Each structure stands twice: as structure tokens, then as C-alpha cells.
Amino acid sequence: MVHNLLKKEFIFLDGAMGTMLQASGLELGQRPEVLNKTNPELIKNVHKAYIEAGSNIIYANTFGANRHKLEEEELSVEELVCLAIKNAKEVTKGTDVLVALDVGPIGTLLEPLGSLTFEQAYDIFKEIIIHGSRAGADLVVFETMTDLYEAKAAVLAAKENSDLPIFVTMTFEENGRTFTGCTLESMAITLQGLGVDALGINCSLGPKEILPLMQQLSTYTNLPLIAKPNAGLPDPQTGLYDLGAQEFSDIMKDYALAGVSILGGCCGTTKDFIELLIKKMNGLSCSPRKYNKMTRVCSSNEVVRVDTVRVIGERINPTGKKRFAQAIIERDMSYILKQALEQVEAGAEILDVNVGVPQIDEKQRMVEVVKAIQSIVTTPLQIDSSKLEALEAGLRFYNGKPILNSVNGEKEKLDKILPLAKKYGACIVGLTIDEDGIPDNANKRFEIAKKIVDSALSYGIPKEDVLIDCLALTVSAKQDSCNETLLAMERIKNEIGVNMVLGVSNISFGLPNRNLINHSFLMLAMSRGLTLPIINPNSSSMMDAIYAYRVLCGHDKDSQNYIERYNNETISNNEVHQTELTIEQAIMKGLELETAKLTKELLKELEPMHIVNQILIPTLDLVGLKYEKNEIFLPQLIRSANASCSAFDAIKQEIALTSSKSILKGKIILATVYGDVHDIGKNIVKVILENYGYDVIDLGKSVSPQVIVDMAIEQDVSLIGLSALMTTTVESMKETIELIRKSNHPCKIMVGGAVLTQEYAMKIGADYYGKDAKQSADIAKEVLG
């Protein structure tokens, strides 16, 4: 049914549910999903209004019906999901309107930002999907997502536990990133790879702000696009949004020009908004899209487009590396992560990850290493293993679109590995080898490459996601093999037109001055079509060749990257020498173990408070500055904060042994105000403040004003931080501030939350407005030192 609907020029969704319920008297702190049982007529009336307005799809009242958010309710996930679908289905009888199982974020952060594991998130979504599917939902919609990793867990749960069509919308800020730093392009290519049916943006912004983001998004995917903006931006004083139905629909008309075909409204929109929207789109056509088809891989925060030569770092691989093999066996993540960081700093744009060592559970170790690396760098990964189960584990737990390395021309392997690449939306490396081994001549390698590409296409893997490796053999053993490799590459480039991968250094085994052979072969291979060399990026001569090639081929516009790398630098053909890591660098890179180790070394020479005040705090300030400039994003901010925490722990241990003096810089109360159950923002602030050395008393969510006042007096706290996400709960914030002032307890109050502004914070009597976690730390320093 949904796929038939997708053939229409436009599909119209419903408008807001939550703000409609709030307008109907939903009490502060009450779960909207509970109304499915306690007041089903209210829910049905909202659905009826949108059906009368002309919606083709209505969202069941299941947005927050997950076990995490319902843990304090007496009703189960199963009961509420089934009731919600039943209520929606009843009002669609006699119509062709479809009912979507509406699934929002779990409400707590996934690892590495939070403590919820990917497996736990998957299990939470699986429970909702199973009950929603059995209850008769026509499709599943994941909306208001901000974490691509969470969205991936949700999509996999839906794919593996139902046959429902899947729509996904994420929530972006005006800079084109979610608050976890996920880019529009990362969302598009990852979710398209996972096989969703439509994707787009909802909530947080109004139609005016979301329109340019949708215009960008339309070039990143050819899937149907969804737009569900808010009714403008909220006014914290009134709780109302600043656009009326007429203004909203006037702007939405321009979405047709961007090729957006699935339209609706989010917070603040009503039946009138949807009704006018449908009238406004009547007679319009959805414009053709300018989808830019090309090879791309990504992490959540970073996309690599293969529009020139891109470097795959080869160092996370135990082959021929005894120390690295030992690190894998001993789970020495500190050593493995240093290898990752060194390669990225040397210029690697993708990292190959191979943990194939005998004596270990390779599947488990692949998961551990992938999770560790993606917690520390944003560089996309290439999952490399000869074992099917290790390959799948790496693909499953990777946050983004990876490369799968590898398959070859053997039919049995094609039939086992290509379905994996298709399921997880990965690019695939195809080796030109088959049941008869590696062919001696170029023509045979070309035939195998063609067989791999054709097989991939038959599995639904697009050609741009197939990368061919013509295999570099040891030239000292068989001298003419080099030329055959180059001839095969040239023919594949000209006749098949796919990108090519090559492990370059294989060519020089057994020869002296290997770097010279590698460098020369790399230049030849790039001229024949190599776009993804797998090399050691710490070799400056190899990187020099690539930077020069990009200039000479016109890929480095105005030689900008070349100049940036080599201007004022003494050119050397020597290998890159790594310097000793400093504690500041360890914190900046988020290396917890290294930071703790370096702190212990410093404690032999420096006073604990000197380390805190002269090293840790200034470094955190620098990290915060980069965050404010959008040079890094929330994951990196949290990782640096956690690394500094390991330093504080080491210092606390030292002080406990040698002195009674505390390093804690003062107490701060944090609370989400009464009626507001959204605490992710508050929890992020807590992590940052604790790592600046403050003693945080976390009172949790939906905290009554009196509890906050009593705790402030009892603990003699000098700073209180209050959080509110919803327009309906800022009144609770105002009441809490009034009660604190009435108690005459001498403390400062800072407030924050998505709907607040500096002006409104001052109006309700706060002393400070903290727009993000970094600013909260600045306020704490001003108040407590």
C-alpha cells in the first residue's frame, strides 16, 4: 500500500500530536502515550482532524512508547503500542488513509556518548516493531532522530523483525548537522544503503530554515524525501510558534521545487496547517531532482567522496606486524588507537581495519576495535577480514557507510558476501581472483572484475559502490605481473568505469629501497585509474606523490591542499617521525588511558593543582573553543571531557594518598524542571561540568521546585542549573526560580534548553543563560572559579 502511495505526486502526512494534546489539557509530566488507554477519544479526535484535512498517512500515538521512557509507568510497551494502533485504525475505517507506527528516540544517549549499547538500543526498537507490526501498522516511521547510530539500530530492528516499509526523519540544526554532529550527507547515504523507503527532516526548525537543508539533501539521495517542519520557531514566553497556517503553507510550496514529495507538519502545526498545505500543493508538480551519483563512504560526522585519489591507511592490520598482533591479542586498545590517530594525522582518509590473528575470537575483537576506533576518529572505515562472521560484525556495529574488504570472483564467495554488502549498504572491494587463482594476464582479470560487478548489480548493489582490486603482485618474483596489473586497471577504468583499490606496497616485497619501488608504482597506478590506494600514510614520499598527482590532474583546485600541506615546510623524503604525545594532545584526541598515564608521570614532578589549573582546564577550554567554532562536534567534546576525567581520577588518587585537600571546585545542582522528562541535554552538561572538576548533584528529570530548593539549602550550593526542552515546561522553570529567590538562599541560577533564549532567561529571573554545555562550564568558572 505504501509503495503504491509513493507513486503519487505528493503524499501528505499529519501534523503535530504532542502540541495538540497539550492544547487539549495534557498535564505536565504526563506521557502522551498513556492517553491511548485513559482517553482514547482524545487521540482519535486528533487523528480524525488530520484525516478530514486530507492526510494520506497518520502517525499513531506511539512516539515515546519504549521501555526506557515507560519505565515509571504501569502500562507495558505492548499494551500502549497495540492500543495506539487500534485507536488509529478505528478512525481510518472506510478510508484509504494509512497508519504509521511512530517511533521517536529512546531518550538516552548511545555509546560512546552515553551508556546505552548498540545492542540494547536494537532490542528496545525490536520490541516496539514486533508489537506495532502485529497490531496492524502499515509502515514504521522513525522520527526526530539526532544520532545516526541510534537510527541504524532502529532500521535494522525494523528490517529484521517486520516487512513494514520504513520512513526515517532526523532533526537538524541550521548548520546542517544534528546535535551529535551527524551531517545531512552521512544520514542520506547511510540510510539509503540500509534500504529505507524514504528519508528526510522533521522538527526543531520551521519551514523557512529547513528548506535550504532539503535542497542540499535532494542531491545526496534519490529516495523520496520527507519534510515535516515545525510551525516556525517557538516563543518561550507564550509557548506558541511564530508561523500561522497561511505563512507555513506559502513556504512549503517551495519544497515542490526541491523535489520533496512527502509533506506534513511537526510541533505547533494543526489541522488547519495540513488543510492549507494540501490546497497550496494542488496542481503543482514535484520537480526532478539533481541527485549526484558517485562513490561515497562516511562516518556519522564525515563523508569521503571518491572524486579524486583517496588514501586508505593500511596500518591497522597484523600482517607482518608482531607488535600490532600482540596488541590485538592483549586488547591493547591504546596502541591500536594510536595507530589510527597517527594515520589520520598523516593524511589517511579511510582506515582499513583487520584484526585477523589466530587464537582470538575475531568476530568479537572486530566489534571491540570498530567501536573503539569510531569513538576516537571520524574517519570512515574499511572492514577487512577473511571470515564472514567478522565481516558482518564489523558492518553491523559501524556507524556510517563503510567499505567491505573483500569478495572475489568465486561464485560461492559472491553469494555469501554480496548479500552482506547489500544489507548493510557498504561499498564492496572485489579482488580479481577466482577458483583458478590470480590470472597471469590482464584480460582474465578484467573478466573477473566484470563478473563481480554484474553479480553485485544482480544483488541490487549500485555500480558506484563496487570497487575493484586488480592485485599488485611481488615484482621481484614475477616481473611482468606489474604491467598486467596496470593493463587490467586501464581496461576496467575505460570499459566498466568503477573505482579501483590497490594494496600498493605488495609490489616491492624482497627488494631493497622498497619505498622507491612503491612510490614509482603508485604514480603509474594512479595514471591508469587507481583512486583508492591502500598505503602507509606515514610514508611522506607516498603522500607527496598523491598530493602532487591531485594538482597535476586538476583535482586540487588552485592547488589549495598542496599549498596548505607544503607551504613553509622543508621537503623531505624521509619517513614521518612521530613525536611523543603530550597530555594536552591526549585530551584533545580523547585518549583516556594515555591521559591517565601521562597524568601519573606529571604528578612525579608537578603539584596536583598545578596540573588541574595550568594544564587540564586550559586544554578543556581549547576543546570548548573548537566546539563553539564548529571545528569539532559533540562526540569529540564528550570524548575529550572523558579523557580529562581520567586525569582528574589520577589526581584524586594522588591527593587521597598524600593530602586531605580536595580538588573539587564547588557544588552545582542540575535538574530538569517539573513536568519535563527530557534530560539528554542536562546529562551532557553534567559530563562537561564534572570534567571541569565540579561536584555535580544531579536531581534528575521532572523535579519539583521544592526539592531543588531544599537540596540547595542542605548542600549550601552556590550554582543551580535548570533545563527545559518544551515550551510548556518553561513555566515550571519560572516557578522554580521564584521559589529559590523566595527562600533567600544565596545562589546563582543558570538555565538552558532548546526553547529558551537569553532574553527570556533574564525575564524569568535567571542569572545566566547557557546555550550549550561549554557555556555552562564558562558560567561555572565565573561563579565558582
Tab-separated table of C-alpha atoms in Angstrom, residues 461-711:
chain	number	residue	atom	x	y	z
A	461	ILE	CA	24.301	-3.073	-5.203
A	462	PRO	CA	24.819	0.047	-7.357
A	463	LYS	CA	27.870	0.170	-9.611
A	464	GLU	CA	29.312	3.156	-7.791
A	465	ASP	CA	29.528	1.008	-4.645
A	466	VAL	CA	31.724	-1.617	-6.341
A	467	LEU	CA	35.497	-1.121	-6.111
A	468	ILE	CA	37.844	-3.438	-7.997
A	469	ASP	CA	41.288	-4.538	-6.802
A	470	CYS	CA	43.480	-5.800	-9.679
A	471	LEU	CA	46.051	-7.087	-7.168
A	472	ALA	CA	49.639	-5.913	-7.026
A	473	LEU	CA	51.939	-8.953	-7.024
A	474	THR	CA	55.551	-9.037	-5.916
A	475	VAL	CA	57.540	-7.730	-8.858
A	476	SER	CA	60.767	-9.349	-7.655
A	477	ALA	CA	59.163	-12.772	-8.093
A	478	LYS	CA	57.340	-12.137	-11.369
A	479	GLN	CA	58.417	-9.027	-13.159
A	480	ASP	CA	55.782	-8.895	-15.902
A	481	SER	CA	52.931	-9.085	-13.356
A	482	CYS	CA	53.252	-5.356	-12.684
A	483	ASN	CA	52.412	-4.465	-16.256
A	484	GLU	CA	49.486	-6.903	-16.341
A	485	THR	CA	48.040	-5.252	-13.229
A	486	LEU	CA	48.324	-1.830	-14.835
A	487	LEU	CA	46.817	-3.021	-18.126
A	488	ALA	CA	43.864	-4.570	-16.281
A	489	MET	CA	43.265	-1.355	-14.362
A	490	GLU	CA	43.281	0.738	-17.500
A	491	ARG	CA	40.786	-1.539	-19.249
A	492	ILE	CA	38.445	-1.689	-16.222
A	493	LYS	CA	38.538	2.072	-15.897
A	494	ASN	CA	37.700	2.613	-19.576
A	495	GLU	CA	35.196	-0.193	-20.129
A	496	ILE	CA	33.474	-0.710	-16.756
A	497	GLY	CA	34.008	2.655	-15.142
A	498	VAL	CA	34.305	1.719	-11.480
A	499	ASN	CA	36.734	2.986	-8.863
A	500	MET	CA	39.771	0.867	-8.065
A	501	VAL	CA	41.552	-0.166	-4.872
A	502	LEU	CA	45.112	-1.492	-4.631
A	503	GLY	CA	47.408	-2.610	-1.825
A	504	VAL	CA	50.387	-0.778	-3.278
A	505	SER	CA	53.260	-1.942	-1.067
A	506	ASN	CA	52.799	-5.621	-2.040
A	507	ILE	CA	54.726	-4.788	-5.217
A	508	SER	CA	58.101	-4.322	-3.504
A	509	PHE	CA	58.499	-7.338	-1.234
A	510	GLY	CA	62.004	-8.768	-1.353
A	511	LEU	CA	63.643	-5.687	-2.851
A	512	PRO	CA	65.922	-3.091	-1.250
A	513	ASN	CA	64.752	0.515	-1.046
A	514	ARG	CA	61.133	-0.601	-1.133
A	515	ASN	CA	59.893	2.928	-0.758
A	516	LEU	CA	61.295	3.847	-4.180
A	517	ILE	CA	59.520	0.946	-5.874
A	518	ASN	CA	56.273	1.662	-4.001
A	519	HIS	CA	56.350	5.346	-4.850
A	520	SER	CA	57.077	4.706	-8.546
A	521	PHE	CA	54.383	2.035	-8.829
A	522	LEU	CA	51.854	4.297	-7.109
A	523	MET	CA	52.443	7.012	-9.708
A	524	LEU	CA	51.979	4.515	-12.557
A	525	ALA	CA	48.842	3.035	-10.983
A	526	MET	CA	47.193	6.416	-10.403
A	527	SER	CA	47.766	7.288	-14.025
A	528	ARG	CA	45.923	4.066	-15.002
A	529	GLY	CA	42.875	4.730	-12.837
A	530	LEU	CA	43.752	3.872	-9.224
A	531	THR	CA	41.602	6.027	-6.931
A	532	LEU	CA	41.864	4.219	-3.580
A	533	PRO	CA	45.472	3.204	-2.821
A	534	ILE	CA	45.943	1.253	0.403
A	535	ILE	CA	49.228	2.577	1.739
A	536	ASN	CA	51.123	3.573	4.850
A	537	PRO	CA	50.271	7.294	5.097
A	538	ASN	CA	53.217	7.778	7.460
A	539	SER	CA	55.433	7.434	4.392
A	540	SER	CA	55.940	11.016	3.290
A	541	SER	CA	57.106	10.064	-0.214
A	542	MET	CA	53.842	8.172	-0.862
A	543	MET	CA	51.754	11.064	0.390
A	544	ASP	CA	53.889	13.502	-1.613
A	545	ALA	CA	53.092	11.563	-4.769
A	546	ILE	CA	49.350	11.708	-4.090
A	547	TYR	CA	49.283	15.428	-3.304
A	548	ALA	CA	51.304	16.155	-6.437
A	549	TYR	CA	49.064	13.903	-8.562
A	550	ARG	CA	45.940	15.745	-7.416
A	551	VAL	CA	47.476	19.048	-8.501
A	552	LEU	CA	48.669	17.749	-11.866
A	553	CYS	CA	45.274	16.187	-12.680
A	554	GLY	CA	43.385	19.325	-11.749
A	555	HIS	CA	41.615	17.661	-8.813
A	556	ASP	CA	43.146	20.005	-6.242
A	557	LYS	CA	41.503	23.286	-7.215
A	558	ASP	CA	44.008	26.150	-7.253
A	559	SER	CA	46.463	23.738	-5.570
A	560	GLN	CA	44.911	24.686	-2.232
A	561	ASN	CA	45.533	21.390	-0.427
A	562	TYR	CA	49.039	21.105	-1.809
A	563	ILE	CA	49.948	24.628	-0.692
A	564	GLU	CA	48.388	24.083	2.707
A	565	ARG	CA	50.467	20.949	3.223
A	566	TYR	CA	53.798	22.120	1.861
A	567	ASN	CA	53.924	25.887	2.264
A	568	ASN	CA	56.814	26.842	4.562
A	569	GLU	CA	57.680	23.170	5.049
A	570	THR	CA	61.082	21.663	4.423
A	571	ILE	CA	60.530	18.985	1.838
A	572	SER	CA	61.901	15.640	2.866
A	573	ASN	CA	61.633	12.164	1.528
A	574	ASN	CA	62.201	10.681	4.936
A	575	GLU	CA	59.508	8.812	6.771
A	576	VAL	CA	57.270	10.802	9.074
A	577	HIS	CA	58.615	10.587	12.608
A	578	GLN	CA	56.080	10.581	15.383
A	579	THR	CA	56.793	12.741	18.398
A	580	GLU	CA	55.956	11.870	21.976
A	581	LEU	CA	52.342	12.525	22.899
A	582	THR	CA	51.701	15.329	25.378
A	583	ILE	CA	48.862	15.305	27.897
A	584	GLU	CA	47.223	18.204	26.053
A	585	GLN	CA	47.277	16.183	22.829
A	586	ALA	CA	45.952	13.109	24.590
A	587	ILE	CA	42.973	15.081	25.925
A	588	MET	CA	42.332	16.748	22.584
A	589	LYS	CA	42.289	13.332	20.937
A	590	GLY	CA	40.121	11.801	23.651
A	591	LEU	CA	42.688	9.150	24.689
A	592	GLU	CA	41.635	8.196	28.210
A	593	LEU	CA	44.338	5.631	29.002
A	594	GLU	CA	47.109	7.816	27.597
A	595	THR	CA	45.817	10.827	29.516
A	596	ALA	CA	45.776	8.901	32.789
A	597	LYS	CA	49.251	7.534	32.156
A	598	LEU	CA	50.682	10.958	31.311
A	599	THR	CA	48.995	12.497	34.351
A	600	LYS	CA	50.664	9.982	36.631
A	601	GLU	CA	54.012	10.845	35.052
A	602	LEU	CA	53.404	14.569	35.591
A	603	LEU	CA	52.432	14.002	39.227
A	604	LYS	CA	56.023	12.938	39.896
A	605	GLU	CA	57.160	16.464	39.051
A	606	LEU	CA	54.197	18.839	39.466
A	607	GLU	CA	51.682	19.668	42.179
A	608	PRO	CA	48.193	18.279	41.537
A	609	MET	CA	46.516	21.701	41.476
A	610	HIS	CA	49.126	22.997	39.056
A	611	ILE	CA	48.169	20.197	36.650
A	612	VAL	CA	44.481	20.997	37.117
A	613	ASN	CA	44.724	24.754	36.710
A	614	GLN	CA	47.599	25.091	34.269
A	615	ILE	CA	47.060	22.054	32.030
A	616	LEU	CA	43.665	20.371	32.315
A	617	ILE	CA	41.372	23.401	32.467
A	618	PRO	CA	43.172	25.369	29.705
A	619	THR	CA	43.087	22.282	27.475
A	620	LEU	CA	39.364	21.811	28.082
A	621	ASP	CA	38.883	25.493	27.281
A	622	LEU	CA	40.665	24.965	23.963
A	623	VAL	CA	38.452	21.958	23.214
A	624	GLY	CA	35.408	24.059	24.071
A	625	LEU	CA	36.564	26.830	21.754
A	626	LYS	CA	36.856	24.374	18.872
A	627	TYR	CA	33.350	23.140	19.676
A	628	GLU	CA	31.987	26.687	19.575
A	629	LYS	CA	33.641	27.260	16.196
A	630	ASN	CA	32.114	24.029	14.811
A	631	GLU	CA	35.607	22.639	14.308
A	632	ILE	CA	34.644	19.642	16.427
A	633	PHE	CA	31.231	18.315	17.471
A	634	LEU	CA	29.541	16.809	20.467
A	635	PRO	CA	31.170	13.337	20.228
A	636	GLN	CA	34.661	14.837	20.233
A	637	LEU	CA	33.724	17.247	23.041
A	638	ILE	CA	32.477	14.384	25.206
A	639	ARG	CA	35.496	12.216	24.416
A	640	SER	CA	37.902	14.972	25.445
A	641	ALA	CA	35.890	15.525	28.612
A	642	ASN	CA	36.070	11.827	29.428
A	643	ALA	CA	39.812	11.811	28.773
A	644	SER	CA	40.272	14.688	31.196
A	645	CYS	CA	38.153	12.754	33.692
A	646	SER	CA	40.800	10.028	33.698
A	647	ALA	CA	43.350	12.728	34.600
A	648	PHE	CA	41.161	14.004	37.444
A	649	ASP	CA	40.777	10.448	38.721
A	650	ALA	CA	44.551	10.004	38.782
A	651	ILE	CA	44.935	13.308	40.631
A	652	LYS	CA	42.235	12.412	43.158
A	653	GLN	CA	44.032	9.169	43.913
A	654	GLU	CA	47.295	11.050	44.423
A	655	ILE	CA	45.672	13.564	46.731
A	656	ALA	CA	43.939	10.841	48.715
A	657	LEU	CA	47.346	9.289	49.365
A	658	THR	CA	49.237	12.456	50.172
A	659	SER	CA	46.810	15.096	51.415
A	660	SER	CA	43.292	15.783	52.645
A	661	LYS	CA	42.899	18.702	50.242
A	662	SER	CA	40.107	18.328	47.672
A	663	ILE	CA	40.420	19.258	44.028
A	664	LEU	CA	36.677	19.693	43.633
A	665	LYS	CA	35.923	23.250	42.624
A	666	GLY	CA	32.440	23.581	44.139
A	667	LYS	CA	28.945	22.087	44.115
A	668	ILE	CA	26.373	22.547	41.357
A	669	ILE	CA	22.788	21.278	41.310
A	670	LEU	CA	21.421	20.181	37.938
A	671	ALA	CA	17.760	19.348	37.316
A	672	THR	CA	15.221	19.163	34.525
A	673	VAL	CA	12.252	21.178	35.721
A	674	TYR	CA	8.965	19.694	36.843
A	675	GLY	CA	6.877	18.294	34.007
A	676	ASP	CA	9.806	17.900	31.614
A	677	VAL	CA	11.110	14.389	31.094
A	678	HIS	CA	13.781	15.179	28.501
A	679	ASP	CA	17.165	15.006	30.166
A	680	ILE	CA	19.741	14.332	27.445
A	681	GLY	CA	20.878	17.973	27.382
A	682	LYS	CA	21.136	18.091	31.166
A	683	ASN	CA	23.190	14.872	31.158
A	684	ILE	CA	25.640	16.284	28.619
A	685	VAL	CA	26.112	19.398	30.759
A	686	LYS	CA	26.734	17.148	33.753
A	687	VAL	CA	29.560	15.287	31.947
A	688	ILE	CA	31.279	18.523	30.980
A	689	LEU	CA	30.947	20.148	34.416
A	690	GLU	CA	32.249	17.068	36.224
A	691	ASN	CA	35.255	17.003	33.974
A	692	TYR	CA	35.997	20.618	34.766
A	693	GLY	CA	36.280	19.453	38.385
A	694	TYR	CA	32.882	20.435	39.798
A	695	ASP	CA	30.849	18.289	42.200
A	696	VAL	CA	27.523	17.883	40.365
A	697	ILE	CA	24.390	16.953	42.311
A	698	ASP	CA	22.102	15.555	39.622
A	699	LEU	CA	18.474	15.611	40.786
A	700	GLY	CA	17.195	14.010	37.582
A	701	LYS	CA	14.170	14.921	35.476
A	702	SER	CA	10.751	16.397	36.259
A	703	VAL	CA	11.988	17.671	39.621
A	704	SER	CA	9.592	19.678	41.787
A	705	PRO	CA	10.699	23.217	42.732
A	706	GLN	CA	10.636	22.453	46.455
A	707	VAL	CA	13.038	19.501	46.085
A	708	ILE	CA	15.526	21.779	44.318
A	709	VAL	CA	15.260	24.484	46.966
A	710	ASP	CA	15.628	22.019	49.842
A	711	MET	CA	18.711	20.431	48.280
